Short mmCIF file of C-alpha atoms in Angstrom, two decimals:
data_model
loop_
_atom_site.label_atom_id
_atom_site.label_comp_id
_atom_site.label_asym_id
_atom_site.label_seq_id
_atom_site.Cartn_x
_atom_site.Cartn_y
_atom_site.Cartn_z
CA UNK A 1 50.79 181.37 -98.16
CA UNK A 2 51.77 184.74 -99.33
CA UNK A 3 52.21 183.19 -103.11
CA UNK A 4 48.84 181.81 -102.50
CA UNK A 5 46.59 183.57 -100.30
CA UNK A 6 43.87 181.52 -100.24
CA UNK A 7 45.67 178.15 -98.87
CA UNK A 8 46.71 178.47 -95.69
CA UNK A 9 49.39 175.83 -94.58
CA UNK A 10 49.33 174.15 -91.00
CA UNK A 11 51.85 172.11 -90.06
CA UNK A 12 51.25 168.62 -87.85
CA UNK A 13 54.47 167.51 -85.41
CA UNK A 14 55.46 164.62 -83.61
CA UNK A 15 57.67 162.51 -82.55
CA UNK A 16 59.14 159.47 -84.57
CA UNK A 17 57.73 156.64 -82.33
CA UNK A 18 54.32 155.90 -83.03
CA UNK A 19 54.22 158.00 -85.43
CA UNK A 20 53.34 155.03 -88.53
CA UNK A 21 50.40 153.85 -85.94
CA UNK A 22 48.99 156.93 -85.77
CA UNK A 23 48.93 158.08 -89.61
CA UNK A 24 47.69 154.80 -90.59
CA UNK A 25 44.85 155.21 -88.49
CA UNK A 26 44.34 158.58 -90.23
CA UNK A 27 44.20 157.13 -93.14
CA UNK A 28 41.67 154.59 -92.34
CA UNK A 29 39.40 156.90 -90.58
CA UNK A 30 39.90 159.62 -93.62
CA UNK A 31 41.34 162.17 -91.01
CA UNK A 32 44.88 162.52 -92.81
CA UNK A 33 46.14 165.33 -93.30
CA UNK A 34 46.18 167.00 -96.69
CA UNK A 35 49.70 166.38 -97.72
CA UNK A 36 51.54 164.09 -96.14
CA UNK A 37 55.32 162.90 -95.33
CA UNK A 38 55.78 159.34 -95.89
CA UNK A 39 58.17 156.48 -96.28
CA UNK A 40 58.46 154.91 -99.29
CA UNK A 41 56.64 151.21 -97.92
CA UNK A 42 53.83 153.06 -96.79
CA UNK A 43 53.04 153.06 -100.41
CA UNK A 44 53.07 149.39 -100.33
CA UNK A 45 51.38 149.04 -96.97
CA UNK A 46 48.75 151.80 -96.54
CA UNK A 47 47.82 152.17 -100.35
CA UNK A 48 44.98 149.56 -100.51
CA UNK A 49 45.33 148.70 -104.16
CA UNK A 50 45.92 152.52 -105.15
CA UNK A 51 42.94 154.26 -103.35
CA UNK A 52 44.08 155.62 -100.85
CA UNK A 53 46.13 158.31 -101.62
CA UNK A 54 44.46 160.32 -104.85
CA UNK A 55 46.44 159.57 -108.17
CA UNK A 56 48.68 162.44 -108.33
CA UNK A 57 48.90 162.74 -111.89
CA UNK A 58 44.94 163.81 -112.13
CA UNK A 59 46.85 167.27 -111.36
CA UNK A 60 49.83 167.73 -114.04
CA UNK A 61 48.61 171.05 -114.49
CA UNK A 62 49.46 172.41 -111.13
CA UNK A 63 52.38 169.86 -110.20
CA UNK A 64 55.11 169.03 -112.65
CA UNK A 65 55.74 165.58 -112.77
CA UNK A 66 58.27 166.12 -115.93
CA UNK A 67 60.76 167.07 -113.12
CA UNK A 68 61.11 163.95 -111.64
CA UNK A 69 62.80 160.33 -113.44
CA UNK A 70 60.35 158.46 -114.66
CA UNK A 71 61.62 155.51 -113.12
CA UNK A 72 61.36 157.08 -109.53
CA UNK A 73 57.87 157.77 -110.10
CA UNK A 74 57.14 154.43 -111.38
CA UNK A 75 58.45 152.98 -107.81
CA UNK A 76 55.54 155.17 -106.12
CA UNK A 77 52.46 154.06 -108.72
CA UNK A 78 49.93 151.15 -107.46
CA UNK A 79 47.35 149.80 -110.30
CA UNK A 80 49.21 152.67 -112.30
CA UNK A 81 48.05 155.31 -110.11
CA UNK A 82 50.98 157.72 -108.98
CA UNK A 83 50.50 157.68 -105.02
CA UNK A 84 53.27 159.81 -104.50
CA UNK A 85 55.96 162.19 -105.62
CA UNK A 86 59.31 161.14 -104.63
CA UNK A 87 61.41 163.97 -102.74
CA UNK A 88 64.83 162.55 -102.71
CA UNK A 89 66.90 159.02 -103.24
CA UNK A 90 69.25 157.60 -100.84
CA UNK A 91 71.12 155.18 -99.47
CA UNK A 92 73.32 154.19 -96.42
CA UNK A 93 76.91 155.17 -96.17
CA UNK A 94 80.12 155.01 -93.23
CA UNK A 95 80.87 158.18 -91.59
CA UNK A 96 83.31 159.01 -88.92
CA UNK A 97 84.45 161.16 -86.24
CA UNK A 98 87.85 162.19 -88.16
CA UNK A 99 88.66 163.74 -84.49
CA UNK A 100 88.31 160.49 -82.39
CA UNK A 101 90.23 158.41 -84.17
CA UNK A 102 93.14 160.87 -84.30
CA UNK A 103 92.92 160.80 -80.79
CA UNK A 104 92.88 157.10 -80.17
CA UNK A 105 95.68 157.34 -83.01
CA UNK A 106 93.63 154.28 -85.28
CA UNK A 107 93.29 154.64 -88.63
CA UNK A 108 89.72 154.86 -90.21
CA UNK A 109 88.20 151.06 -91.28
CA UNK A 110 88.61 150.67 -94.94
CA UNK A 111 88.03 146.69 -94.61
CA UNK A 112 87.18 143.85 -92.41
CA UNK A 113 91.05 143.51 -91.23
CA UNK A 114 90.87 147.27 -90.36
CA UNK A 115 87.47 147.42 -88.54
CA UNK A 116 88.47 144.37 -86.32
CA UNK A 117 91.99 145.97 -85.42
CA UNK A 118 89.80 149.51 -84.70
CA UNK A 119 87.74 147.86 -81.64
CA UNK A 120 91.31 146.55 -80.57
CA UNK A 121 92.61 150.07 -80.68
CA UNK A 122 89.43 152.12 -79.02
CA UNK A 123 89.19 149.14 -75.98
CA UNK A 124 92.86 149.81 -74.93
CA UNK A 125 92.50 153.63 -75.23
CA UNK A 126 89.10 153.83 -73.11
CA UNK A 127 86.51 150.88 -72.75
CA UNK A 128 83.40 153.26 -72.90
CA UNK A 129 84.82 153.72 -76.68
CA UNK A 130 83.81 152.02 -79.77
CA UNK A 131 84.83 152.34 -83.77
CA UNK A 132 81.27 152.36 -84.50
CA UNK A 133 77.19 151.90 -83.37
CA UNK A 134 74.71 150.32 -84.57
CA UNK A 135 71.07 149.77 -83.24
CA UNK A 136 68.87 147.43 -84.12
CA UNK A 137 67.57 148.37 -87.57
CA UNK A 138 70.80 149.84 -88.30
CA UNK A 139 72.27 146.08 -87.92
CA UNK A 140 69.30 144.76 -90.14
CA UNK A 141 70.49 147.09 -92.86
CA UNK A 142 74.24 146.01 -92.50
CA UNK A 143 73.39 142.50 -92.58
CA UNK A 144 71.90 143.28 -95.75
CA UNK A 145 74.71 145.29 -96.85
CA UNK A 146 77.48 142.66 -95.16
CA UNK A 147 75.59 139.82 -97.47
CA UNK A 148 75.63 141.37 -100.38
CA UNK A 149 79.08 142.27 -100.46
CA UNK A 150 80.00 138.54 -100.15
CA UNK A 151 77.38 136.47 -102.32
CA UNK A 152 76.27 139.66 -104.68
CA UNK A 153 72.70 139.08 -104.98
CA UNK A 154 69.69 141.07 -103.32
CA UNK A 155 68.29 140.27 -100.31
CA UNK A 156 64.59 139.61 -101.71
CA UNK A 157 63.95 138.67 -105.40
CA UNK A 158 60.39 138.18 -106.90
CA UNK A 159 58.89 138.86 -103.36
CA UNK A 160 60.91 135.68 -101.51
CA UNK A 161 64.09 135.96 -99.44
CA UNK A 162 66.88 135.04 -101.53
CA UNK A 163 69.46 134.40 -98.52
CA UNK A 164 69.53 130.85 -96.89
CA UNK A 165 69.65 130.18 -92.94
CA UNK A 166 73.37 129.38 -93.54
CA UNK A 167 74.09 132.03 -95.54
CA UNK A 168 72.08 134.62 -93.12
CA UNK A 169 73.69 133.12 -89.47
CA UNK A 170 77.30 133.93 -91.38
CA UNK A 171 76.15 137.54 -91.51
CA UNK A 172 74.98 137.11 -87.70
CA UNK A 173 77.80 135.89 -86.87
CA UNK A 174 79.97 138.58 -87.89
CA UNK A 175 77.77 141.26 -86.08
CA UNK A 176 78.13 139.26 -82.83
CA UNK A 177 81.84 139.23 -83.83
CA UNK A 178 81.86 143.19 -83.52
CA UNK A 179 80.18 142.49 -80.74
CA UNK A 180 83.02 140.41 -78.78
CA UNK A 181 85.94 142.47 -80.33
CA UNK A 182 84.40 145.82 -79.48
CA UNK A 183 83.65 147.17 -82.74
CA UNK A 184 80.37 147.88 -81.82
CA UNK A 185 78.60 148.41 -78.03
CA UNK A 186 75.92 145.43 -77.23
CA UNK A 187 72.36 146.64 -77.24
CA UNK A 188 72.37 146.51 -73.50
CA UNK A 189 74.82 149.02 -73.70
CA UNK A 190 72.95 151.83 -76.11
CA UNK A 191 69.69 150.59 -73.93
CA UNK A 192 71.69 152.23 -70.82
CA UNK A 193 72.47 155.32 -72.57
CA UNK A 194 69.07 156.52 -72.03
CA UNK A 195 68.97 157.85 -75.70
CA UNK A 196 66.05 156.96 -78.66
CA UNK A 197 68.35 157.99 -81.25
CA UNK A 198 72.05 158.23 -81.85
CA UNK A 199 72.05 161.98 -82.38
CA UNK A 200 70.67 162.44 -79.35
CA UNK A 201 72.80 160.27 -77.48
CA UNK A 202 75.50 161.87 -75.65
CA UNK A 203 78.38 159.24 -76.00
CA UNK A 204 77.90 160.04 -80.38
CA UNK A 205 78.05 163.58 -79.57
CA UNK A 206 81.06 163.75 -77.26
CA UNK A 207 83.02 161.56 -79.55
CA UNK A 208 82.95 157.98 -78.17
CA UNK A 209 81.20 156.81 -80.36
CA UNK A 210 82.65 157.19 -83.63
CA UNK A 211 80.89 155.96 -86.52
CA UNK A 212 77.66 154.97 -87.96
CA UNK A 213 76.48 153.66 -91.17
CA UNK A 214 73.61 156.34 -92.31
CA UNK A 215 71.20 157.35 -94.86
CA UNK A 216 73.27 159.95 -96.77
CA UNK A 217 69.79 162.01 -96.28
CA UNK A 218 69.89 161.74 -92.66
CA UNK A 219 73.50 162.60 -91.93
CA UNK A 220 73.76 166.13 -91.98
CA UNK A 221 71.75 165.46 -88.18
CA UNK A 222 74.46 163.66 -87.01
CA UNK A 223 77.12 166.14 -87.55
CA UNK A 224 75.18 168.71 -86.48
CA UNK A 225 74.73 166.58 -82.74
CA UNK A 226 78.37 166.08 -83.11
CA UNK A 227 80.30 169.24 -83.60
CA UNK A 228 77.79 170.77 -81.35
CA UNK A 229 78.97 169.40 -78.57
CA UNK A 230 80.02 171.51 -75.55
CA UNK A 231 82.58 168.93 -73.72
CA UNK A 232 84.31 168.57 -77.16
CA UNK A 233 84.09 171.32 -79.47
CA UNK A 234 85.51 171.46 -83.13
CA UNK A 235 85.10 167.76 -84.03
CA UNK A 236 85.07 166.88 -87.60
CA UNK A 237 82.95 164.12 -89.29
CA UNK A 238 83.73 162.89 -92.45
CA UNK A 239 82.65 160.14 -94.97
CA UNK A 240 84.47 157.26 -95.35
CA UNK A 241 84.95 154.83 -98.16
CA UNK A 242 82.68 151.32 -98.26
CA UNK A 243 83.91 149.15 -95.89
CA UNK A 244 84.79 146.02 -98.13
CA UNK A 245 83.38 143.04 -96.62
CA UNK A 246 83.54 140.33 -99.79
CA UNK A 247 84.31 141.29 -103.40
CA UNK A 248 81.56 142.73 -104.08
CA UNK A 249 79.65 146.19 -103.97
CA UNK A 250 76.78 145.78 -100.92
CA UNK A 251 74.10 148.17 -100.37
CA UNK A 252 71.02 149.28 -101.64
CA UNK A 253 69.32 153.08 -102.86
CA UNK A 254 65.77 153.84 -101.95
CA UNK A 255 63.52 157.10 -102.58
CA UNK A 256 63.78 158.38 -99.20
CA UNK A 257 60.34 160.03 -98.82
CA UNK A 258 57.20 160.70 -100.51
CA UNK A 259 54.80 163.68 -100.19
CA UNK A 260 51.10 162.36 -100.89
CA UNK A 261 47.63 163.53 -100.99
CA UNK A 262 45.00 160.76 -99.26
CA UNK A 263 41.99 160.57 -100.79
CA UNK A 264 39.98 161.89 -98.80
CA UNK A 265 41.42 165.17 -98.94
CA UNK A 266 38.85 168.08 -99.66
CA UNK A 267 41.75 170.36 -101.31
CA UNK A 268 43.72 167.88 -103.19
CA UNK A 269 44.37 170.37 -105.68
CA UNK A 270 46.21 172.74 -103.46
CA UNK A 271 47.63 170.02 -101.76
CA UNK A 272 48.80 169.34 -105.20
CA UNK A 273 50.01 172.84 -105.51
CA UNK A 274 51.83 172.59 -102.09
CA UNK A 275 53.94 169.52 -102.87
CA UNK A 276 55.20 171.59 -106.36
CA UNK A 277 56.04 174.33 -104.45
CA UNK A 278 58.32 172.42 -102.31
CA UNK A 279 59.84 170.41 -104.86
CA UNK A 280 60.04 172.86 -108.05
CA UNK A 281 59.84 176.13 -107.52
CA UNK A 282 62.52 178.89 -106.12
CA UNK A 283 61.18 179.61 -102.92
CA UNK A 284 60.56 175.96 -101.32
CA UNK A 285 63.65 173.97 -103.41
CA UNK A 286 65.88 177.10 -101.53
CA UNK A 287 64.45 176.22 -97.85
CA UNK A 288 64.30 172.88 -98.34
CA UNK A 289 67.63 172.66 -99.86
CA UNK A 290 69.46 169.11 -98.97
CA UNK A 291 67.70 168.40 -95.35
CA UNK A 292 65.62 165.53 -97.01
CA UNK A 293 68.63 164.51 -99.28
CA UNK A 294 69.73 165.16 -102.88
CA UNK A 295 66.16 165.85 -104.89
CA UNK A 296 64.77 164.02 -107.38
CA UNK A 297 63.39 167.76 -108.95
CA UNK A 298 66.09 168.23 -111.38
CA UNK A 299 64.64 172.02 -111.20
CA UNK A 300 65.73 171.54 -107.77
CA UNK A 301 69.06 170.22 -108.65
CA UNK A 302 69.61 172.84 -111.11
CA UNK A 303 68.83 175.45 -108.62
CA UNK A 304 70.83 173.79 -105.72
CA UNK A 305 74.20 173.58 -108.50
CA UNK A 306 73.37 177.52 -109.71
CA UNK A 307 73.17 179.17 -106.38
CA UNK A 308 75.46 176.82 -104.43
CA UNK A 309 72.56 175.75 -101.99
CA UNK A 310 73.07 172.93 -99.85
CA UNK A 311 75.24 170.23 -97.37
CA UNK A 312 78.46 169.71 -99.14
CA UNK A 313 79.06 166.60 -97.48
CA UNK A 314 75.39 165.55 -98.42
CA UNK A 315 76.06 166.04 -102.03
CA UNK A 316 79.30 164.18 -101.98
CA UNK A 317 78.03 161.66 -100.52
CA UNK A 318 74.85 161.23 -102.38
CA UNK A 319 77.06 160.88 -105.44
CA UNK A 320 78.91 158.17 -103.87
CA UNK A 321 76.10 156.12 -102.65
CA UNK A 322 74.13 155.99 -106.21
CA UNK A 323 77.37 155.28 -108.06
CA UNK A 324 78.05 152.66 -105.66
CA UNK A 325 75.27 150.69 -104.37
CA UNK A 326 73.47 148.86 -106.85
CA UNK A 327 70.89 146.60 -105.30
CA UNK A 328 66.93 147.14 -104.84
CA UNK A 329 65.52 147.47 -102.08
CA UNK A 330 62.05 145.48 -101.95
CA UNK A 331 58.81 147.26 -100.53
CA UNK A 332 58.55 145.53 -97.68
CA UNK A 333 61.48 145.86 -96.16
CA UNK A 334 60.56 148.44 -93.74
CA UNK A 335 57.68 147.23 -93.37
CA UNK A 336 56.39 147.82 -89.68
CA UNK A 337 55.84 144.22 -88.95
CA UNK A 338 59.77 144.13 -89.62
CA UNK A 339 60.99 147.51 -88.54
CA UNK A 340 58.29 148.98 -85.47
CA UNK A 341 60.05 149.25 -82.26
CA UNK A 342 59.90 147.01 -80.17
CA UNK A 343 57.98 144.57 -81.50
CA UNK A 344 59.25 144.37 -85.02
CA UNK A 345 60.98 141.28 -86.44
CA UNK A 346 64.59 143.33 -86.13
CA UNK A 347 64.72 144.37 -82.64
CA UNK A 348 63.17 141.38 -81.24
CA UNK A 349 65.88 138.83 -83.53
CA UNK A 350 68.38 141.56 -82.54
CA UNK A 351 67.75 141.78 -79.11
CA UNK A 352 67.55 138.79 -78.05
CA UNK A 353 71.01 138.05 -80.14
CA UNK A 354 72.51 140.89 -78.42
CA UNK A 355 71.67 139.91 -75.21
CA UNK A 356 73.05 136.15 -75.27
CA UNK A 357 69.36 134.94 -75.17
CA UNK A 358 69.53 132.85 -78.95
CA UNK A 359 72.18 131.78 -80.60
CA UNK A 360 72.84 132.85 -84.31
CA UNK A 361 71.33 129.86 -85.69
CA UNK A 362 68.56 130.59 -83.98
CA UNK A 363 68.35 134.42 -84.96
CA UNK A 364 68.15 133.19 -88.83
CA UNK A 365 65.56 131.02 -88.55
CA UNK A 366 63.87 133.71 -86.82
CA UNK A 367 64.57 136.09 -89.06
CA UNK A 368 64.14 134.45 -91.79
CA UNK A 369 60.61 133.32 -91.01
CA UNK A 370 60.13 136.56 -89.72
CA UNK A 371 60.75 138.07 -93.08
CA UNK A 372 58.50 135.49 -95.02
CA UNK A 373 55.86 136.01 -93.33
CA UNK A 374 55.56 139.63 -94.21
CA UNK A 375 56.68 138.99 -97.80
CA UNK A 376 53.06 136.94 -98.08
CA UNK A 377 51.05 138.64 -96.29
#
């Protein structure tokens, strides 16, 4: 605003849950704001056919589009109409509390052998301890990740799921095997923790739980929660390698975020001018620095490198991830009919796994139909 006088910027906050519902809605009823955050399937889902959001491209003279890969923007275009402009790429890595296992006196998982003897070590020190959490997406993106690294193929190719039932209740029943050998607490367990996220959930921040498998963009949250804790101070988190599972390398990168304009904006060119200050220019790259990830600007990244802006272990780890995970992810994968808590396809296959209520076999087929369905709708 003082750059531009005559735009004046109000920001809209909420609260994760519910949050999709209510922005589609927006969208529908053309009350959206301006510019707006989104994941990268809303693209998919809330596009309809590319007019929804207003091609962003009608406005290459006040946003710089030559900043960004080509092929990133080409994964936000509909009916070759750029919906969005990517902010950042990611994927999922392992981190740990360093200071945990020192104190159980375990070594951090490097492999399946590893993991399994960690929940071994962490029940005999203190049964309210575990090597790692996962909730229920979380355990939909290590299946993924778990597959992959044994049959080395993507999870969806040419918009079918390319995993059979047998092939999918192997991956199930390895989770359940973390499960019963305490790698990982049941879902009735993180239900009675009274927390909606794992940052915010006291038995992650005090140390007993000691691991996740996180969006390299979302990390720097988790660390934060972590060595901000008062009843153990000075813990250290650090990134671990990729837990080998199979021969293979498992895991997929996505663009992280978007920032579009709907089409029914009455200022999409300053909305325009909004997202480019953000993304490109000195002021906004410097504030937003690495909180949303490694950006896809490369004036950004330039900036970041010259003035030594940003989360160190972000960077490193960003680097990691896109060196190491090769797989797509397909549009649909977070789709809310798959991901919406607590009715999405994960947490109701997961839960009801979890709990002892279907047996793996029976959490495939579920799944897997699950997932089909939304790949043809």
């Amino acid at each position: 605003m003082e750059k531009y006088p005559n735009i004046k910027v109000t920001a809209e906050y909420g609260a994760w849950s519910g949050w999709e519902e209510k922005q589609s809605l927006n969208l529908l009823g053309g009350n959206a704001a301006d510019v707006m955050q989104i994941n990268w399937n809303w693209i998919d889902s809330y596009s309809q056919g590319g007019s929804a959001f207003a091609n962003l491209e009608d406005y290459a003279d006040v946003l710089d589009l030559t900043q960004f890969p080509q092929e990133s923007l080409d994964l936000c275009k509909v009916n070759d109409k750029l919906m969005a402009v990517p902010v950042a790429l990611t994927g999922r890595l392992f981190y740990w509390n360093k200071s945990t296992f020192e104190e159980v006196g375990c070594p951090i998982p490097t492999d399946t052998e590893s993991l399994l003897a960690a929940g071994a070590a962490f029940k005999a020190y203190n049964e309210e301890y575990y090597p790692m959490v996962l909730q229920e997406y979380d355990r939909a993106i290590f299946l993924v990740y778990y597959l992959e690294s044994v049959y080395n193929k993507p999870w969806v190719a040419d918009g079918q799921l390319n995993y059979t039932a047998e092939e999918i209740q192997e991956g199930l029943d390895f989770i359940c095997k973390l499960e019963a050998e305490h790698v990982i607490p049941t879902l009735t367990v993180l239900s009675g923790d009274m927390a909606d996220s794992i940052d915010k959930n006291a038995k992650w921040i005090d140390g007993k739980y000691a691991g996740i498998f996180e969006w390299d963009s979302a990390a720097s949250k988790m660390k934060q929660a972590m060595e901000g804790s008062v009843n153990k101070p000075n813990q250290e988190m650090v990134l671990g390698e990729f837990v080998k599972f199979g021969e293979y390398q498992g895991g997929f990168t996505k663009i992280s975020m978007g920032l579009a304009v709907p089409a029914s904006s009455a200022h999409p060119k300053e909305a325009a001018m909004l997202i480019n200050f953000l993304l490109n220019e000195e002021e906004g790259i410097e504030i937003s620095s690495t909180e949303r990830g490694i950006p896809c600007s490369a004036a950004a990244v330039k900036l970041l490198e010259e003035k030594g802006i940003g989360d160190a272990l972000t960077k490193e780890a960003n680097a990691k991830v896109i060196d190491y995970s090769k797989f797509p992810l397909d549009s649909k994968f977070e789709h809310n009919d798959l991901k919406a808590n607590p009715d999405g396809v994960y947490y109701k296959v997961f839960g009801k796994l979890s709990a002892g209520e279907i047996d793996p076999a029976a959490a495939a087929q579920e799944l897997m139909d699950g997932v089909t369905e939304c790949l043809e709708n």
